[in-house]
Coordinates of C-alpha atoms in Angstrom, one line a residue:
X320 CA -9.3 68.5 -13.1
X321 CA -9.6 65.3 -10.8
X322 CA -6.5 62.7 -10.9
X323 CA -7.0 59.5 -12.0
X324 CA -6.2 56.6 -9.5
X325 CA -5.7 53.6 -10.3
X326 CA -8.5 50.7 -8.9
X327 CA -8.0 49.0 -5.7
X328 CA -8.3 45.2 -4.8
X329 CA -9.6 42.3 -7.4
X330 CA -11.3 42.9 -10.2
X331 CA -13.8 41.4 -12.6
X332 CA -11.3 39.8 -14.5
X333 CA -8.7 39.0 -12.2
X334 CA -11.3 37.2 -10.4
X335 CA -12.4 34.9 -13.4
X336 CA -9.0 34.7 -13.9
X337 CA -8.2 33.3 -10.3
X338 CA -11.4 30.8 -11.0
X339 CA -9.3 29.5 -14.2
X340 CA -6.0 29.2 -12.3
X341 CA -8.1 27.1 -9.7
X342 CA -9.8 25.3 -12.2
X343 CA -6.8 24.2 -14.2
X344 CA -4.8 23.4 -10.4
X345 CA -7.5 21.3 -9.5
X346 CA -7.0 18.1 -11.4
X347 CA -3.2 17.9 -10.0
X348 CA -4.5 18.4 -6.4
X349 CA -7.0 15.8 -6.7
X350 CA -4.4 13.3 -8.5
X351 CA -1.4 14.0 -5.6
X352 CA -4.5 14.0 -3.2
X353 CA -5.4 10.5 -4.6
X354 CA -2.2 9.0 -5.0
X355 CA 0.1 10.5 -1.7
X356 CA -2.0 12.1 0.6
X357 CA -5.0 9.4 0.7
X358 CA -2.6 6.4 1.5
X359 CA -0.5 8.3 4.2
X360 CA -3.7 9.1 5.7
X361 CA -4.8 5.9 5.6
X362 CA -1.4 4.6 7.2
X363 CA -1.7 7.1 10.3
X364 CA -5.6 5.7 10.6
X365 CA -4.4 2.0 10.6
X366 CA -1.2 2.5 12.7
X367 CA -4.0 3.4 16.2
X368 CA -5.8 0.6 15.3
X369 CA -5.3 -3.3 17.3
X370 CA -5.7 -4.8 13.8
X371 CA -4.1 -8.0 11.9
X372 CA -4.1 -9.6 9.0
X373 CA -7.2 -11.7 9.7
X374 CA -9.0 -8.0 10.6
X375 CA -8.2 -6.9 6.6
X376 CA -11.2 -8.5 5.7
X377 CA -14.2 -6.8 7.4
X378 CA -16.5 -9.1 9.1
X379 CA -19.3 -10.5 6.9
X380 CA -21.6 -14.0 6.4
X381 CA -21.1 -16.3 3.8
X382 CA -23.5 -18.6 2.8
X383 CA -23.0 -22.0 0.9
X384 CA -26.0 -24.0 -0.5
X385 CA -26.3 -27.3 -1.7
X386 CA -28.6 -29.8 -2.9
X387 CA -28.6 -33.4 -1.1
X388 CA -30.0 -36.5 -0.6
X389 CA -32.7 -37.9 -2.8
X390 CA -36.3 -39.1 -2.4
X391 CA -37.8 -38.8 1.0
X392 CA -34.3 -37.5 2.2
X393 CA -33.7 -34.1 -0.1
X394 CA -33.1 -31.2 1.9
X395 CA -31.1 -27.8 0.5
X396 CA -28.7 -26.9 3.2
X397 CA -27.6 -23.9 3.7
X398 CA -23.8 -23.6 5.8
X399 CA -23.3 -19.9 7.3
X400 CA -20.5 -18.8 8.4
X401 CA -18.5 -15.9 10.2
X402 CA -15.6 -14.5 8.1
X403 CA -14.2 -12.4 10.9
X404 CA -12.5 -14.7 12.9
X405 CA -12.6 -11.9 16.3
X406 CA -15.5 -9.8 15.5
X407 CA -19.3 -10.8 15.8
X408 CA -22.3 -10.2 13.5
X409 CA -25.4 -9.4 14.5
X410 CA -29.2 -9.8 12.7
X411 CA -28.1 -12.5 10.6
X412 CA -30.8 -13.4 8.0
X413 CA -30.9 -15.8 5.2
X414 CA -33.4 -15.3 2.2
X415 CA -34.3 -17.5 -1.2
X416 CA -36.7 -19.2 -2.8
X417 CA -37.5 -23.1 -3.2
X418 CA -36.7 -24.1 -6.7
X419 CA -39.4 -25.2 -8.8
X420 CA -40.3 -29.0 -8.8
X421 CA -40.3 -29.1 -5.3
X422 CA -41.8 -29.2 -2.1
X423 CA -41.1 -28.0 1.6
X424 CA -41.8 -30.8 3.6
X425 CA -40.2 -29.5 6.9
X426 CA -38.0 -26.7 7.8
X427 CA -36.2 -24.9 10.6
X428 CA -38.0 -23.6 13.4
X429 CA -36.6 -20.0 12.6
X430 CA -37.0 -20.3 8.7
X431 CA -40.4 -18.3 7.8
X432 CA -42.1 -19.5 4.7
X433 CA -44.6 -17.1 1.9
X434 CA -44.9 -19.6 -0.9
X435 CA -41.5 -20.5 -2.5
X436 CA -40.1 -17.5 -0.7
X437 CA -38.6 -17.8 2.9
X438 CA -36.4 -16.0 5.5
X439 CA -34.5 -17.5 8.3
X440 CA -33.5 -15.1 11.1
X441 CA -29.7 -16.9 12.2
X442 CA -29.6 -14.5 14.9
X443 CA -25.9 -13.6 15.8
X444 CA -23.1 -15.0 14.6
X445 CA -19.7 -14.9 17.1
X446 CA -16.2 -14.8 15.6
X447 CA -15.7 -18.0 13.5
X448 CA -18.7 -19.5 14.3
X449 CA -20.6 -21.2 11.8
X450 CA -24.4 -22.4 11.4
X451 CA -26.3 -25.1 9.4
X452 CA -30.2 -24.7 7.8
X453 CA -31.6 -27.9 6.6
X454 CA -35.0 -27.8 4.2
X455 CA -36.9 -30.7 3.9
X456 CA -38.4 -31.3 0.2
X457 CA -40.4 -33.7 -1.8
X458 CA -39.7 -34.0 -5.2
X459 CA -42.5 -33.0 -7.8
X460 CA -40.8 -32.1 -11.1
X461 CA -37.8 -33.2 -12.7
X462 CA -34.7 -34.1 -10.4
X463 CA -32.0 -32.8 -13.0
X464 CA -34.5 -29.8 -13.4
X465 CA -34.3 -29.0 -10.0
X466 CA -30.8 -29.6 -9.3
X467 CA -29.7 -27.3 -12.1
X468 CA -32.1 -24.5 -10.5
X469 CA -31.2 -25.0 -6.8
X470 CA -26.9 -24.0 -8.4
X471 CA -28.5 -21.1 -10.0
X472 CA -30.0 -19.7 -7.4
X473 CA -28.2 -17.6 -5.5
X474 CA -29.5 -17.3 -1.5
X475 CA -29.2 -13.7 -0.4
X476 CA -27.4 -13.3 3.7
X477 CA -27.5 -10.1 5.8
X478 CA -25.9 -8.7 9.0
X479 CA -23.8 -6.4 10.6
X480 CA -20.6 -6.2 12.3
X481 CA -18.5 -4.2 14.0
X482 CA -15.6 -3.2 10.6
X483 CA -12.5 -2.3 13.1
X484 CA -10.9 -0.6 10.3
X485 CA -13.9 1.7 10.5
X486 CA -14.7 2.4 13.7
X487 CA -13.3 5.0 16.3
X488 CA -11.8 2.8 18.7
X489 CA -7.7 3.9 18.5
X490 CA -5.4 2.9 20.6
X491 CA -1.7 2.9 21.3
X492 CA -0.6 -0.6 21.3
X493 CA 1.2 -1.0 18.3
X494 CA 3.2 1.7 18.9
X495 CA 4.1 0.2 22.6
X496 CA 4.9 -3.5 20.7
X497 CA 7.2 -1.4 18.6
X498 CA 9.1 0.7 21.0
X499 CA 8.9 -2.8 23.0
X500 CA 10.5 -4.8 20.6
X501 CA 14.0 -6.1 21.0
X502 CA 14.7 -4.9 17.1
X503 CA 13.7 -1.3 17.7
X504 CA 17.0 0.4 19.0
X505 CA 19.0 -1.3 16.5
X506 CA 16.7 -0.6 13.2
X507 CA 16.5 3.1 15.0
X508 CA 20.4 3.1 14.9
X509 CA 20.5 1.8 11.2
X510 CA 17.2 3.9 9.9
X511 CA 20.0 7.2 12.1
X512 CA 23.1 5.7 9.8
X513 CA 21.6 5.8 6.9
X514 CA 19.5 9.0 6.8
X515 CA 22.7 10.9 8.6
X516 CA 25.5 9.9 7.0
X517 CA 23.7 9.6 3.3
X518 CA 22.1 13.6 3.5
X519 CA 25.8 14.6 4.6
X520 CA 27.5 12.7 1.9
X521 CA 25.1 13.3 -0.7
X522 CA 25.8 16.9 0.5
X523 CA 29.4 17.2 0.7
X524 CA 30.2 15.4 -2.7
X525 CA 27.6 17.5 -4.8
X526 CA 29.5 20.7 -2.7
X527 CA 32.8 19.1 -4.1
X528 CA 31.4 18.4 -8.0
X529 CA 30.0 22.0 -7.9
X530 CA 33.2 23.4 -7.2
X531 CA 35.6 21.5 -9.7
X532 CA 32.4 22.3 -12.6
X533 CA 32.1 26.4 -11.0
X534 CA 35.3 27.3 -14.0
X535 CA 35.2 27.3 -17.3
X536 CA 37.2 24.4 -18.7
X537 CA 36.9 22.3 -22.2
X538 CA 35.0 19.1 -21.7
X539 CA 32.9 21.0 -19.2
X540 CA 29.4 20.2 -20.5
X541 CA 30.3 16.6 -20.8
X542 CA 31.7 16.2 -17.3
X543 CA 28.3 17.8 -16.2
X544 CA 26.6 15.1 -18.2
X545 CA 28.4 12.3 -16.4
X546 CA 27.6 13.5 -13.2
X547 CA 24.3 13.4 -13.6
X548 CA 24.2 10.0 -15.1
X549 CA 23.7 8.4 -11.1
X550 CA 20.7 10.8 -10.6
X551 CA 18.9 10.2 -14.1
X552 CA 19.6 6.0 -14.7
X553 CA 16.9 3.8 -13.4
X554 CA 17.8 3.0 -9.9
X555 CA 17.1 -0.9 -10.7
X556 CA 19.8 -1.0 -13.7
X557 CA 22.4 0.9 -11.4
X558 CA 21.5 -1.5 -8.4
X559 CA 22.0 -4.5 -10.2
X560 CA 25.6 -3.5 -11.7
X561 CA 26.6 -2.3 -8.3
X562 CA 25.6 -5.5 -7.2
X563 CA 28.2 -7.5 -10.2
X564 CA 30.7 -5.1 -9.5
X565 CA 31.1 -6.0 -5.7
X566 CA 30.0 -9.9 -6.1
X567 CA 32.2 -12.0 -3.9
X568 CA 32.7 -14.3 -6.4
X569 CA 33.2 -12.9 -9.8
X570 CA 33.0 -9.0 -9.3
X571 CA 35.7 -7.2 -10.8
X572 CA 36.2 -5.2 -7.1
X573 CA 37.2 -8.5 -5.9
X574 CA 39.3 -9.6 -8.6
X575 CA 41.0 -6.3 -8.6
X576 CA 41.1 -6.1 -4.5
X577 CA 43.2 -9.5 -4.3
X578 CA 45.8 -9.0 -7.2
X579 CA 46.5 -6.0 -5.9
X580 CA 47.1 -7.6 -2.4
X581 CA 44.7 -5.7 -0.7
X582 CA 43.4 -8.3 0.7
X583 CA 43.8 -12.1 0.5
X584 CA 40.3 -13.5 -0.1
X585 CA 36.7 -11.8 -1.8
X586 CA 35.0 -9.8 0.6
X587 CA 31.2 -10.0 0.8
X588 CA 30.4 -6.2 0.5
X589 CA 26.9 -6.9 0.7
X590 CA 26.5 -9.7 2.8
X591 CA 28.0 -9.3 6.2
X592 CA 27.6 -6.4 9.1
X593 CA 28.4 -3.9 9.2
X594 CA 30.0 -3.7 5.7
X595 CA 26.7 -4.2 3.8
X596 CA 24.8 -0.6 5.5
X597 CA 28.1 1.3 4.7
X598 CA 28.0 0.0 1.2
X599 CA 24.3 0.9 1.0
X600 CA 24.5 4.5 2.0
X601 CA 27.6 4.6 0.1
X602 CA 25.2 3.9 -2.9
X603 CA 22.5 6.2 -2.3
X604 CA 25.4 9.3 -1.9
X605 CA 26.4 8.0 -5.2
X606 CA 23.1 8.1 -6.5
X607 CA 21.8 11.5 -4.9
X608 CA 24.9 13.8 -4.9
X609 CA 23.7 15.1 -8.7
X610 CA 20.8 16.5 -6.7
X611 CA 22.7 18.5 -4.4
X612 CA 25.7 20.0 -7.1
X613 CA 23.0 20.8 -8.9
X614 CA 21.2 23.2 -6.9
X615 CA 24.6 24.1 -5.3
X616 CA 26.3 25.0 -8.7
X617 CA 23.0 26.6 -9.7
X618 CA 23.5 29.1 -6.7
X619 CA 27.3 29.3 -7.0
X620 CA 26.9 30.7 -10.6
X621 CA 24.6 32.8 -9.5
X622 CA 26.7 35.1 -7.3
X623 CA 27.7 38.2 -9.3
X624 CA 31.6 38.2 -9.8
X625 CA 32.7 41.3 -8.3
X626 CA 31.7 39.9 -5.1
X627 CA 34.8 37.6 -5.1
X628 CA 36.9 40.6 -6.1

């Protein structure tokens, strides 16, 4: 009699199962993917790269056309420009065709005609620069005809150009303007004050709510409700009443603050140094402690009672 044993590794279905599990994960990856991971990436790429605001909008020519003159002066002309103010464009050429009712008379040298159709090879364009193509016409059909043809017509412009938000030329120089600045020590100290002094607080008050809510007592679910009330109200509502309650004008801290001769005039909690950081991270261990007594009281309950015996 042989003894049964039970299979070993993955099978059949516990594979297809695996492929579902995937499946059904894979939506939520893409969508964090998309809407966190993407950008950050995308902030690490930009931060190595010597870029400003003028380098946002890749480099590219734009072409304006217009109709002008009349008689045995009518020309189209054709303004191109540089939209890259740094970076260069290369092979720039310029295509349409004539509008019908007219004519080409004369043309630029580097405009190339086949019937209506032409192409004028602009050669490169530096940063900024801009270039002109006049087309001389004689008029054969009707002039309102042809004007309305020549502002439908839409001339067609190629290039290239060197994109520096997509190219692989990194470097290190806005991290040396940053750690160069004269601001960077002190928004170092604040960014410190702030992170430090918030976790701890945020911390040490949830450690304190957990305690007082760790015994039975009546009114304990609706204490527990109030304590969460920082964590769960929109941040904006809570800002803005903060903001009343400390107003140096006609916020009830004040008010109660100088009857009770604490002090003789309002205090600007949020407008001077360094009163306004402390009353920031005072705020956001207000608003975060509910994290941290939650989780803490979570793992205080948790602990089996003849442990503290």
């Amino acid at each position: 009699m042989t003894t049964a044993t039970p299979p070993t590794g993955t099978g059949p279905l516990g594979k297809r199962e695996a492929r579902l599990a995937w499946g059904l994960l894979f939506p939520t990856i893409a969508i964090v993917s998309a809407v966190v991971i993407l950008p950050l990436l995308a902030i690490f790429w930009i931060s190595f790269k010597p870029i400003g605001l003028a380098d946002l909008r890749p480099p590219a020519p734009v072409v304006r056309e217009a109709l002008r003159g009349a008689d045995d002066d009518l020309r189209l002309e054709y303004r191109v420009r540089n939209s890259s103010q740094s970076e260069a464009i290369g092979g720039v050429t310029l295509s349409d065709v004539l509008p019908e009712g007219v004519e080409m008379v004369r043309a630029d040298e580097r405009c190339v005609f086949d019937g209506p159709a032409f192409t004028c090879d602009l050669g490169d364009l530096d940063g900024g620069a801009r270039d002109e193509i006049e087309i001389f016409l004689t008029l054969t059909g009707d002039e309102g005809a042809v004007e309305q043809a020549a502002e439908s017509s839409e001339p067609e412009v190629t290039g290239s150009g060197n994109n520096i938000l997509t190219n692989f030329d990194f470097t290190l120089e806005n991290f040396a303007k940053i750690f160069d600045g004269r601001e960077f020590w002190g928004v170092m100290g604040v960014t410190l004050f702030y992170t430090v002094f918030g976790t701890i607080g945020a911390l040490l008050f949830g450690l304190f709510a957990a305690m007082l809510l760790n015994k039975e007592f009546k009114g304990q679910g609706v204490l527990r409700g109030l304590y969460l009330f920082p964590y769960v109200a929109p941040v904006i509502a809570v800002a803005f009443a903060w903001i009343i309650l400390f107003d140096p004008f006609s916020g009830s801290a004040n008010a109660l603050l100088i009857q009770m001769g604490v002090t003789e005039s309002a205090i600007n909690f949020f407008g001077e140094r360094p009163l306004a950081l402390i009353m920031v991270t005072v705020f956001e261990i207000w608003r975060y402690f509910p994290l941290s007594f939650l989780f803490i009281l979570a793992r205080m309950q948790s602990i089996d009672t003849d442990m503290y015996e």
